[in-house]
């Protein structure tokens, strides 16, 4: 079992995050990336047919393809709709969410009754961005207030190397101990942000992380991601886990039981169980 050691526990309590390298093997990423490629293929095929071509840019590399497809067919074609944000409910994604190496770490923070939380995202941060679209925020504000005390932990997982140049995560170390801040709403995007005067005056940690690594962080940690000034897409997945016996703050959407001692027979075995729960919710 890969548990956090005492030093990592102390660091997590103090800083509100941990940068972990070499946590997720390639064989876990490959099916996720294959699922994303398949979703892009579907979207690109639909868009290309409308444009009278059948070019889906299939030979392009993963970290360029969606950008090229959007350039060809326009953002309005929404080619990424089958994979972005909460669309990726696939076997590959389920394999990542239930990777024992991740669940062991999660268990050492929130205990053995683990719900894969309904709030998750697959994000493509597009190249050539001058201003980041993800500003300072705390993830907990996106959940109903009844989840404020629910033991919960977040994981941010890059599918490509995340660097300062392509907009890796930035965090305010220790900010999870400074309370929930007021958040405004950013125009029509639905995204929330904290204004500069409400930010604690502590230093910002820029957190580059190579593919295979992840950032484990507290749901109250103030974080953002920088602009993507590179020429490639910064793909990432963010997921959360919460104590399965406590409110998720998203009662209308279902997560799935990822590990449990008390309710072992209810643990989701495949992504089909997850889909079934989503339909029932
Ligand atoms: O992926 C990003 O750019 C930002 C992710 C984020 O803010 C989150 O995981 O809450």
Short mmCIF file of N, CA and C and ligand atoms in Angstrom, two decimals, residues 123 125 134 137 139 154-156 167 169 217 223-225 234 236 238 240, ligand 1:
data_model
loop_
_atom_site.label_atom_id
_atom_site.label_comp_id
_atom_site.label_asym_id
_atom_site.label_seq_id
_atom_site.Cartn_x
_atom_site.Cartn_y
_atom_site.Cartn_z
N UNK A 123 -9.62 18.69 -18.70
CA UNK A 123 -9.40 20.05 -19.23
C UNK A 123 -8.33 20.06 -20.31
N UNK A 125 -6.15 22.91 -21.78
CA UNK A 125 -5.76 24.34 -21.76
C UNK A 125 -5.06 24.62 -23.08
N UNK A 134 -8.31 30.35 -15.60
CA UNK A 134 -8.62 29.79 -14.27
C UNK A 134 -7.92 30.64 -13.23
N UNK A 137 -9.01 30.56 -6.83
CA UNK A 137 -10.27 30.09 -6.26
C UNK A 137 -10.02 28.92 -5.29
N UNK A 139 -11.84 25.22 -4.41
CA UNK A 139 -12.82 24.32 -5.04
C UNK A 139 -14.08 24.15 -4.20
N UNK A 154 -8.44 16.55 -3.19
CA UNK A 154 -8.47 16.76 -4.65
C UNK A 154 -7.16 16.28 -5.26
N UNK A 155 -7.26 15.82 -6.49
CA UNK A 155 -6.04 15.45 -7.22
C UNK A 155 -6.04 16.13 -8.57
N UNK A 156 -4.95 16.77 -8.90
CA UNK A 156 -4.80 17.39 -10.22
C UNK A 156 -3.72 16.60 -10.96
N UNK A 167 1.17 26.46 -18.38
CA UNK A 167 0.08 26.78 -17.46
C UNK A 167 -0.18 25.71 -16.41
N UNK A 169 -0.37 24.25 -12.45
CA UNK A 169 -1.11 24.77 -11.29
C UNK A 169 -0.20 25.68 -10.45
N UNK A 217 -4.34 17.97 -3.22
CA UNK A 217 -4.56 19.22 -2.47
C UNK A 217 -5.89 19.27 -1.72
N UNK A 223 -5.94 28.18 -5.35
CA UNK A 223 -5.07 27.82 -6.48
C UNK A 223 -5.61 28.43 -7.77
N UNK A 224 -4.78 28.40 -8.79
CA UNK A 224 -5.17 28.84 -10.14
C UNK A 224 -4.25 28.12 -11.10
N UNK A 225 -4.44 28.34 -12.40
CA UNK A 225 -3.41 27.87 -13.33
C UNK A 225 -3.00 29.03 -14.20
N UNK A 234 -2.19 21.81 -22.93
CA UNK A 234 -1.91 21.25 -21.60
C UNK A 234 -3.15 20.49 -21.14
N UNK A 236 -5.24 17.98 -18.76
CA UNK A 236 -5.18 17.55 -17.35
C UNK A 236 -6.55 17.02 -16.92
N UNK A 238 -8.83 16.74 -13.29
CA UNK A 238 -8.91 16.96 -11.85
C UNK A 238 -10.07 16.16 -11.27
N UNK A 240 -11.78 14.36 -7.41
CA UNK A 240 -11.89 14.55 -5.97
C UNK A 240 -12.40 13.27 -5.35
O1 LIG B 1 -6.65 22.66 -14.77
C1 LIG B 1 -6.65 23.87 -14.51
O2 LIG B 1 -6.18 24.71 -15.27
C2 LIG B 1 -7.22 24.36 -13.21
C3 LIG B 1 -7.72 23.26 -12.37
C4 LIG B 1 -8.41 23.71 -11.14
O3 LIG B 1 -8.54 24.86 -10.86
C5 LIG B 1 -8.96 22.69 -10.25
O4 LIG B 1 -8.61 21.52 -10.34
O5 LIG B 1 -9.75 23.09 -9.38
#
